[in-house]
Amino acid sequence: MAGPEGKESKPSRGAFALKTPKGTRDWSGPDMLLRDEVFKSITDVFKRHGGTPLDTPVFELKEILAGKYGEDSRLMYDLEDQGGEICSLRFDLTVPFARWLAMNNIQHVKRYQLAKVYRRDQPAIARGRLREFHQCDFDIAGVYDPMIPDAETLRIIVEVFEALDLGITIKLNHRKILDGLFAVAGVPADKIRSISSAVDKLDKMAWPDVKKEMVEEKGLTEDVADRIGEYVRHSGTVTEMVDFLRANETLCANKSVKAGIEDMALLGSYLQALDVIHKITFDLSLARGLDYYTGLIYEVINLPPKSDDADGSNKRKKDDPASQVGSIAAGGRYDNLVGMYGKRTIPCVGVSFGVDRIFTILKARREREKAAKACGTDVYIMAFGGKEFEGLLLERMDVARRLWNAGIRAEFSPKVKPKLPQQFKAAEDVPLGVILGQEELAAGQVRLKSLGHGEDKSDEKDRGILVKLDDLADEVKKMLL
Amino acid sequence: MAGPEGKESKPSRGAFALKTPKGTRDWSGPDMLLRDEVFKSITDVFKRHGGTPLDTPVFELKEILAGKYGEDSRLMYDLEDQGGEICSLRFDLTVPFARWLAMNNIQHVKRYQLAKVYRRDQPAIARGRLREFHQCDFDIAGVYDPMIPDAETLRIIVEVFEALDLGITIKLNHRKILDGLFAVAGVPADKIRSISSAVDKLDKMAWPDVKKEMVEEKGLTEDVADRIGEYVRHSGTVTEMVDFLRANETLCANKSVKAGIEDMALLGSYLQALDVIHKITFDLSLARGLDYYTGLIYEVINLPPKSDDADGSNKRKKDDPASQVGSIAAGGRYDNLVGMYGKRTIPCVGVSFGVDRIFTILKARREREKAAKACGTDVYIMAFGGKEFEGLLLERMDVARRLWNAGIRAEFSPKVKPKLPQQFKAAEDVPLGVILGQEELAAGQVRLKSLGHGEDKSDEKDRGILVKLDDLADEVKKMLL
């Protein structure tokens, strides 16, 4: 019934374009059903891990959001000043969560939230990049022993993508290692965040281009850039990388790197116990854009896991078209964000699933598999008769009432005297038909007929089985099993 | 874990108030669970009737919304002009639905939508009146025979409140009857909508006050107002009211009234067939504020149905405190709204459920019944041991992994060496405990223990039953049944 989404009609009577705002779309029909399936798969995993749901307003006081997103803040949607508070639409779910923790003085919680967020970015709808898009977040807040909540979060990522049947690799890194490594390479403290952003582009750009950006745009000397390049092009299993880093005395002399390595070694043992270690790549080029991360960071790529060979370089990924999809989930540890709102610091770690990108991937697969249709009705109630046929509307209503009372999804034609072909057409996607005729009704009976796709539905020869009105709901239930 | 909602903390480190914007609130814990129950009860009914879900963007182009809400438009939230399109937050779900129908040229659909809408009204949070609030709409669009979709919509209302176990009365009226009646009484055509609003206040104000408003503020003559008063103070069953109106020759001489009476008579027969007629009061004072209604209008009141005595007056309702709650669902037929966006007119009828008010009523009931807690975890995994106890963290992780793999909701302490009382405290609301000890583990076993509220949980005598690790998930499932 629903037409294609997101298209624009030409200006008509009202003399304005009939469309949704730029970068937004409607959701209906099979898209909506698939989106809800994705939501359910993800939240089922969250609930299994003791997650409790949270919902926050779509807008927040602007001062709550200010200074949390670095230069991306320019992408925020502001509400007009209409003589009250100054508000903006939420930009992510992490900052509202931190505001909620601080406001309610919550010491520890596993919370999840599934909601739309808003960014005035350049939209690319075909790749699932919109201005109004979904995030689905799970975060663990509280003071715990090192790396335990981090390990559970990674386990949750693996469970989610197993539930969605999507192959993934999780790229891991640690802000302490990265920051220490930059310091050892000779990056001035005030340039660490911007050099970090440049390094983060290594999954989309070749090293010479990244180096060029560091030297020409960000003002590093060549030898500092080269030293960075030496380190960050390494990736491998957690064990390999921990060994590699421990073997490097220069790096280990740096306190921040040392602390990061210990975290990663501990995490490795937990990931082993949780049986997810094989999904993990420790990738020193992963940096993540957001300012608020303080420890472990990760990004999930929709790829068959790459082979565990010893060559840690990620050169081969450049040519892999699947790498164009971008990350489908990401997150990390942010221990200082909540402290920005209150007296108390509450360490947090979490992950955000990019539902729209996941949806885009699954929809393409689903279309290949020609699956699931939008119709959700079980029974269509029809009437027919001879010349003096009066439509049997009240009788159809009575039957509908009986079925609805039994919790069965039923419909009938909203016409007083519907024609038989019309009724069969309306029942096209419906598995069962109840057919009312004057004679049968006089005997307290109706015909119940399977409307399978293969057969000629209006075939008079298959008139279905006779069922007593009082038994109808039970018979329908049996046939629906 | 979650603290109370909606409260304000004093300005702290950041020197600004830590709060949600005025008239908005967070949802978490038991409130969130109850809200989702309400959503599910309502959408289950929608699905049973063949409804298909729709989701639209939270904001629309301002020109799409303009001119649809009369003087209430001043309550609309506008987005700031940031150099792109001019947008406003949606004000209801009906106008976005009409825009979607016109944009996609959809001829007929039963759609439902459950989403937040935004109005800069004076909030009254305790009574469930917020600036960000939920609507839950079901609408039938398409050209059908008279009153059939209208009757199904009323049936849906009855099914929803039966599912929620809330007693209701549905007040019905018909715009054609009302408008014709005003014309017969002598109201000038250009005053009909404003007189209609005055009449709509009869459920909150006494007739003399309404009359005063009509005469002093809206400029009617006294005798016109008196003639209106004669009619609109009547209410009763559909049959009673149809008979009453048909008996009045002056009224029946008006074409609009006549058409409305025929609609109501037909509707009455359908409501009888759908077995919902006993929930209905035909109330000539019901007018509804919104401009776009063209036919049947209705409002649902959370009251035990009033007795069907012949005295149609609604005086006695004035003193009933339950009438202060206001309507908990409302709707009607709007045949011209879609035509405002395109060349084609698509008649529609629908209902909007006021989820926040329904939530407020159910929460009060729920609190009386002291029901449902927020914790959703089934099993808490603990460890204990003697002096050389090392916490058994990896072992706890291994057990958690086994339970999660089996789809069981399980948690463990995120401490390396948690103390036993801490673990029991964390498991306070959890029905089952798995207890790990070095000795049992050596034999491939753990203890499984019920953590019922009555008992002393740390009672050493009840150490639970010994279960093989490989049988644990199955045993847990048995105990959870």
mmCIF file of C-alpha atoms in Angstrom, chain A residues 194-409:
data_model
loop_
_atom_site.group_PDB
_atom_site.id
_atom_site.type_symbol
_atom_site.label_atom_id
_atom_site.label_comp_id
_atom_site.label_asym_id
_atom_site.label_seq_id
_atom_site.Cartn_x
_atom_site.Cartn_y
_atom_site.Cartn_z
ATOM 1 C CA SER A 194 44.315 17.047 15.572
ATOM 2 C CA ILE A 195 47.087 14.551 14.676
ATOM 3 C CA SER A 196 44.826 11.870 16.105
ATOM 4 C CA SER A 197 42.090 12.873 13.607
ATOM 5 C CA ALA A 198 44.573 12.675 10.739
ATOM 6 C CA VAL A 199 45.676 9.172 11.778
ATOM 7 C CA ASP A 200 42.018 8.111 11.970
ATOM 8 C CA LYS A 201 41.777 8.606 8.191
ATOM 9 C CA LEU A 202 44.225 5.739 7.511
ATOM 10 C CA ASP A 203 41.314 3.407 6.784
ATOM 11 C CA LYS A 204 40.191 5.642 3.903
ATOM 12 C CA MET A 205 43.475 7.283 2.769
ATOM 13 C CA ALA A 206 46.930 5.922 1.932
ATOM 14 C CA TRP A 207 49.811 6.695 4.317
ATOM 15 C CA PRO A 208 51.557 9.227 2.015
ATOM 16 C CA ASP A 209 48.364 11.351 1.916
ATOM 17 C CA VAL A 210 47.910 11.173 5.675
ATOM 18 C CA LYS A 211 51.537 12.120 6.157
ATOM 19 C CA LYS A 212 51.113 15.043 3.783
ATOM 20 C CA GLU A 213 48.155 16.314 5.849
ATOM 21 C CA MET A 214 50.223 16.042 9.046
ATOM 22 C CA VAL A 215 53.168 17.910 7.637
ATOM 23 C CA GLU A 216 51.548 20.476 5.347
ATOM 24 C CA GLU A 217 48.285 21.204 7.133
ATOM 25 C CA LYS A 218 49.029 20.405 10.762
ATOM 26 C CA GLY A 219 52.662 21.570 10.800
ATOM 27 C CA LEU A 220 54.499 18.435 11.986
ATOM 28 C CA THR A 221 58.128 17.947 10.952
ATOM 29 C CA GLU A 222 58.744 15.099 8.505
ATOM 30 C CA ASP A 223 60.684 12.980 10.972
ATOM 31 C CA VAL A 224 57.955 13.200 13.618
ATOM 32 C CA ALA A 225 55.405 12.163 10.996
ATOM 33 C CA ASP A 226 57.615 9.286 9.901
ATOM 34 C CA ARG A 227 57.979 8.041 13.462
ATOM 35 C CA ILE A 228 54.181 8.105 13.846
ATOM 36 C CA GLY A 229 53.880 6.216 10.565
ATOM 37 C CA GLU A 230 56.211 3.527 11.812
ATOM 38 C CA TYR A 231 53.911 2.781 14.746
ATOM 39 C CA VAL A 232 50.399 3.334 13.547
ATOM 40 C CA ARG A 233 50.593 1.108 10.509
ATOM 41 C CA HIS A 234 50.781 -1.913 12.795
ATOM 42 C CA SER A 235 47.794 -4.088 13.581
ATOM 43 C CA GLY A 236 47.246 -7.685 14.600
ATOM 44 C CA THR A 237 45.737 -9.863 17.293
ATOM 45 C CA VAL A 238 45.705 -8.539 20.835
ATOM 46 C CA THR A 239 48.484 -10.958 21.856
ATOM 47 C CA GLU A 240 50.654 -10.079 18.879
ATOM 48 C CA MET A 241 50.278 -6.387 19.423
ATOM 49 C CA VAL A 242 50.833 -6.553 23.186
ATOM 50 C CA ASP A 243 54.040 -8.503 22.510
ATOM 51 C CA PHE A 244 55.055 -6.041 19.796
ATOM 52 C CA LEU A 245 54.537 -3.049 22.078
ATOM 53 C CA ARG A 246 56.210 -4.663 25.097
ATOM 54 C CA ALA A 247 59.244 -5.388 22.953
ATOM 55 C CA ASN A 248 59.639 -1.688 22.160
ATOM 56 C CA GLU A 249 61.623 -0.156 25.016
ATOM 57 C CA THR A 250 61.247 3.428 23.807
ATOM 58 C CA LEU A 251 57.472 3.152 23.858
ATOM 59 C CA CYS A 252 57.334 1.265 27.145
ATOM 60 C CA ALA A 253 59.339 4.008 28.809
ATOM 61 C CA ASN A 254 56.292 6.237 28.372
ATOM 62 C CA LYS A 255 53.947 5.931 31.373
ATOM 63 C CA SER A 256 50.776 6.391 29.342
ATOM 64 C CA VAL A 257 51.750 3.725 26.797
ATOM 65 C CA LYS A 258 52.751 1.359 29.604
ATOM 66 C CA ALA A 259 49.373 1.747 31.351
ATOM 67 C CA GLY A 260 47.576 1.186 28.057
ATOM 68 C CA ILE A 261 49.524 -1.994 27.335
ATOM 69 C CA GLU A 262 48.630 -3.415 30.755
ATOM 70 C CA ASP A 263 44.955 -2.636 30.094
ATOM 71 C CA MET A 264 45.122 -4.375 26.730
ATOM 72 C CA ALA A 265 46.824 -7.470 28.136
ATOM 73 C CA LEU A 266 44.172 -7.754 30.860
ATOM 74 C CA LEU A 267 41.403 -7.168 28.331
ATOM 75 C CA GLY A 268 42.874 -9.903 26.142
ATOM 76 C CA SER A 269 42.474 -12.456 28.925
ATOM 77 C CA TYR A 270 38.854 -11.407 29.481
ATOM 78 C CA LEU A 271 38.039 -11.520 25.776
ATOM 79 C CA GLN A 272 39.439 -15.033 25.735
ATOM 80 C CA ALA A 273 37.155 -16.053 28.617
ATOM 81 C CA LEU A 274 34.178 -14.457 26.877
ATOM 82 C CA ASP A 275 35.057 -16.256 23.647
ATOM 83 C CA VAL A 276 35.171 -13.171 21.424
ATOM 84 C CA ILE A 277 38.929 -12.726 21.013
ATOM 85 C CA HIS A 278 38.829 -14.089 17.440
ATOM 86 C CA LYS A 279 36.689 -11.114 16.339
ATOM 87 C CA ILE A 280 39.242 -8.540 17.456
ATOM 88 C CA THR A 281 41.978 -6.650 15.610
ATOM 89 C CA PHE A 282 44.206 -4.379 17.674
ATOM 90 C CA ASP A 283 44.832 -1.550 15.200
ATOM 91 C CA LEU A 284 47.132 1.309 16.193
ATOM 92 C CA SER A 285 45.712 3.522 13.421
ATOM 93 C CA LEU A 286 42.250 3.637 15.014
ATOM 94 C CA ALA A 287 41.808 7.036 16.689
ATOM 95 C CA ARG A 288 38.042 8.032 16.686
ATOM 96 C CA GLY A 289 36.997 11.654 16.240
ATOM 97 C CA LEU A 290 35.175 12.503 19.485
ATOM 98 C CA ASP A 291 37.078 14.321 22.192
ATOM 99 C CA TYR A 292 35.578 12.638 25.211
ATOM 100 C CA TYR A 293 37.174 9.172 24.961
ATOM 101 C CA THR A 294 39.815 8.438 27.604
ATOM 102 C CA GLY A 295 40.677 4.724 27.263
ATOM 103 C CA LEU A 296 39.702 1.823 25.055
ATOM 104 C CA ILE A 297 38.184 2.801 21.686
ATOM 105 C CA TYR A 298 36.664 0.562 19.025
ATOM 106 C CA GLU A 299 34.961 0.489 15.687
ATOM 107 C CA VAL A 300 33.078 -2.357 14.027
ATOM 108 C CA ILE A 301 33.585 -3.089 10.339
ATOM 109 C CA ASN A 302 31.215 -5.257 8.348
ATOM 110 C CA LEU A 303 33.821 -7.581 6.895
ATOM 111 C CA PRO A 304 34.633 -11.240 7.135
ATOM 112 C CA PRO A 305 37.321 -11.264 9.846
ATOM 113 C CA LYS A 306 40.690 -10.837 8.245
ATOM 114 C CA SER A 307 43.135 -13.731 8.442
ATOM 115 C CA ASP A 308 45.417 -13.753 11.435
ATOM 116 C CA ASP A 309 48.698 -13.573 9.594
ATOM 117 C CA ALA A 310 51.645 -11.893 11.223
ATOM 118 C CA ASP A 311 51.809 -9.038 8.762
ATOM 119 C CA GLY A 312 50.046 -6.366 10.761
ATOM 120 C CA SER A 313 49.782 -3.892 7.918
ATOM 121 C CA ASN A 314 46.353 -2.885 6.745
ATOM 122 C CA LYS A 315 47.322 -2.098 3.174
ATOM 123 C CA ARG A 316 45.215 -4.851 1.683
ATOM 124 C CA LYS A 317 42.030 -3.417 3.106
ATOM 125 C CA LYS A 318 42.278 -0.373 0.840
ATOM 126 C CA ASP A 319 41.190 -2.369 -2.186
ATOM 127 C CA ASP A 320 38.351 -4.163 -0.461
ATOM 128 C CA PRO A 321 35.048 -2.617 -1.575
ATOM 129 C CA ALA A 322 33.397 -3.720 1.681
ATOM 130 C CA SER A 323 35.595 -1.238 3.513
ATOM 131 C CA GLN A 324 33.619 1.580 1.823
ATOM 132 C CA VAL A 325 30.609 0.823 4.034
ATOM 133 C CA GLY A 326 32.289 2.466 7.009
ATOM 134 C CA SER A 327 31.833 1.478 10.620
ATOM 135 C CA ILE A 328 28.478 0.009 11.709
ATOM 136 C CA ALA A 329 29.079 0.405 15.453
ATOM 137 C CA ALA A 330 31.631 2.258 17.524
ATOM 138 C CA GLY A 331 32.372 3.342 21.038
ATOM 139 C CA GLY A 332 34.836 3.471 23.843
ATOM 140 C CA ARG A 333 35.539 4.517 27.396
ATOM 141 C CA TYR A 334 34.801 8.075 28.516
ATOM 142 C CA ASP A 335 35.648 8.535 32.167
ATOM 143 C CA ASN A 336 35.452 12.329 32.441
ATOM 144 C CA LEU A 337 32.228 13.296 30.657
ATOM 145 C CA VAL A 338 29.798 12.923 33.580
ATOM 146 C CA GLY A 339 32.193 14.914 35.793
ATOM 147 C CA MET A 340 31.637 17.917 33.513
ATOM 148 C CA TYR A 341 28.057 18.166 34.866
ATOM 149 C CA GLY A 342 28.504 17.574 38.543
ATOM 150 C CA LYS A 343 30.877 17.131 41.397
ATOM 151 C CA ARG A 344 31.199 13.417 40.929
ATOM 152 C CA THR A 345 33.125 11.649 38.177
ATOM 153 C CA ILE A 346 31.461 8.463 36.956
ATOM 154 C CA PRO A 347 33.536 6.334 34.583
ATOM 155 C CA CYS A 348 31.605 4.989 31.606
ATOM 156 C CA VAL A 349 32.145 2.710 28.655
ATOM 157 C CA GLY A 350 29.700 2.103 25.834
ATOM 158 C CA VAL A 351 28.891 1.331 22.266
ATOM 159 C CA SER A 352 26.629 2.956 19.695
ATOM 160 C CA PHE A 353 25.140 0.878 16.867
ATOM 161 C CA GLY A 354 24.608 2.664 13.535
ATOM 162 C CA VAL A 355 21.138 1.299 12.920
ATOM 163 C CA ASP A 356 20.613 3.051 9.565
ATOM 164 C CA ARG A 357 23.810 1.609 8.078
ATOM 165 C CA ILE A 358 22.997 -1.826 9.465
ATOM 166 C CA PHE A 359 19.514 -1.429 7.994
ATOM 167 C CA THR A 360 20.984 -0.512 4.586
ATOM 168 C CA ILE A 361 23.163 -3.632 4.550
ATOM 169 C CA LEU A 362 20.364 -5.927 5.693
ATOM 170 C CA LYS A 363 17.859 -4.429 3.268
ATOM 171 C CA ALA A 364 20.155 -5.122 0.323
ATOM 172 C CA ARG A 365 20.508 -8.701 1.544
ATOM 173 C CA ARG A 366 16.785 -8.982 2.187
ATOM 174 C CA GLU A 367 15.975 -7.740 -1.298
ATOM 175 C CA ARG A 368 18.240 -10.356 -2.709
ATOM 176 C CA GLU A 369 16.376 -12.941 -0.717
ATOM 177 C CA LYS A 370 12.981 -11.519 -1.757
ATOM 178 C CA ALA A 371 11.654 -11.871 1.727
ATOM 179 C CA ALA A 372 8.928 -10.762 4.083
ATOM 180 C CA LYS A 373 5.953 -8.795 2.974
ATOM 181 C CA ALA A 374 4.291 -5.961 4.826
ATOM 182 C CA CYS A 375 0.825 -7.505 5.127
ATOM 183 C CA GLY A 376 0.090 -8.731 8.605
ATOM 184 C CA THR A 377 -3.536 -9.813 8.278
ATOM 185 C CA ASP A 378 -4.484 -13.451 8.899
ATOM 186 C CA VAL A 379 -8.053 -13.624 7.702
ATOM 187 C CA TYR A 380 -10.106 -11.757 5.120
ATOM 188 C CA ILE A 381 -13.875 -11.980 5.537
ATOM 189 C CA MET A 382 -15.824 -12.050 2.262
ATOM 190 C CA ALA A 383 -19.403 -12.371 1.230
ATOM 191 C CA PHE A 384 -21.042 -13.447 -1.986
ATOM 192 C CA GLY A 385 -24.435 -14.379 -3.277
ATOM 193 C CA GLY A 386 -26.793 -14.318 -6.228
ATOM 194 C CA LYS A 387 -28.908 -11.596 -7.772
ATOM 195 C CA GLU A 388 -30.454 -10.435 -4.557
ATOM 196 C CA PHE A 389 -27.133 -10.260 -2.776
ATOM 197 C CA GLU A 390 -27.264 -7.497 -0.191
ATOM 198 C CA GLY A 391 -23.606 -7.616 0.849
ATOM 199 C CA LEU A 392 -24.054 -9.272 4.264
ATOM 200 C CA LEU A 393 -22.205 -6.357 5.865
ATOM 201 C CA LEU A 394 -23.618 -6.766 9.360
ATOM 202 C CA GLU A 395 -22.870 -10.476 9.164
ATOM 203 C CA ARG A 396 -19.277 -9.764 8.072
ATOM 204 C CA MET A 397 -18.962 -7.376 11.003
ATOM 205 C CA ASP A 398 -20.269 -10.038 13.341
ATOM 206 C CA VAL A 399 -17.672 -12.514 12.067
ATOM 207 C CA ALA A 400 -14.901 -9.885 12.342
ATOM 208 C CA ARG A 401 -15.919 -9.188 15.913
ATOM 209 C CA ARG A 402 -15.706 -12.903 16.761
ATOM 210 C CA LEU A 403 -12.202 -13.139 15.268
ATOM 211 C CA TRP A 404 -10.947 -9.923 16.872
ATOM 212 C CA ASN A 405 -12.307 -11.114 20.197
ATOM 213 C CA ALA A 406 -10.133 -14.195 19.755
ATOM 214 C CA GLY A 407 -7.097 -12.005 19.033
ATOM 215 C CA ILE A 408 -7.009 -12.892 15.318
ATOM 216 C CA ARG A 409 -5.967 -10.265 12.769
#
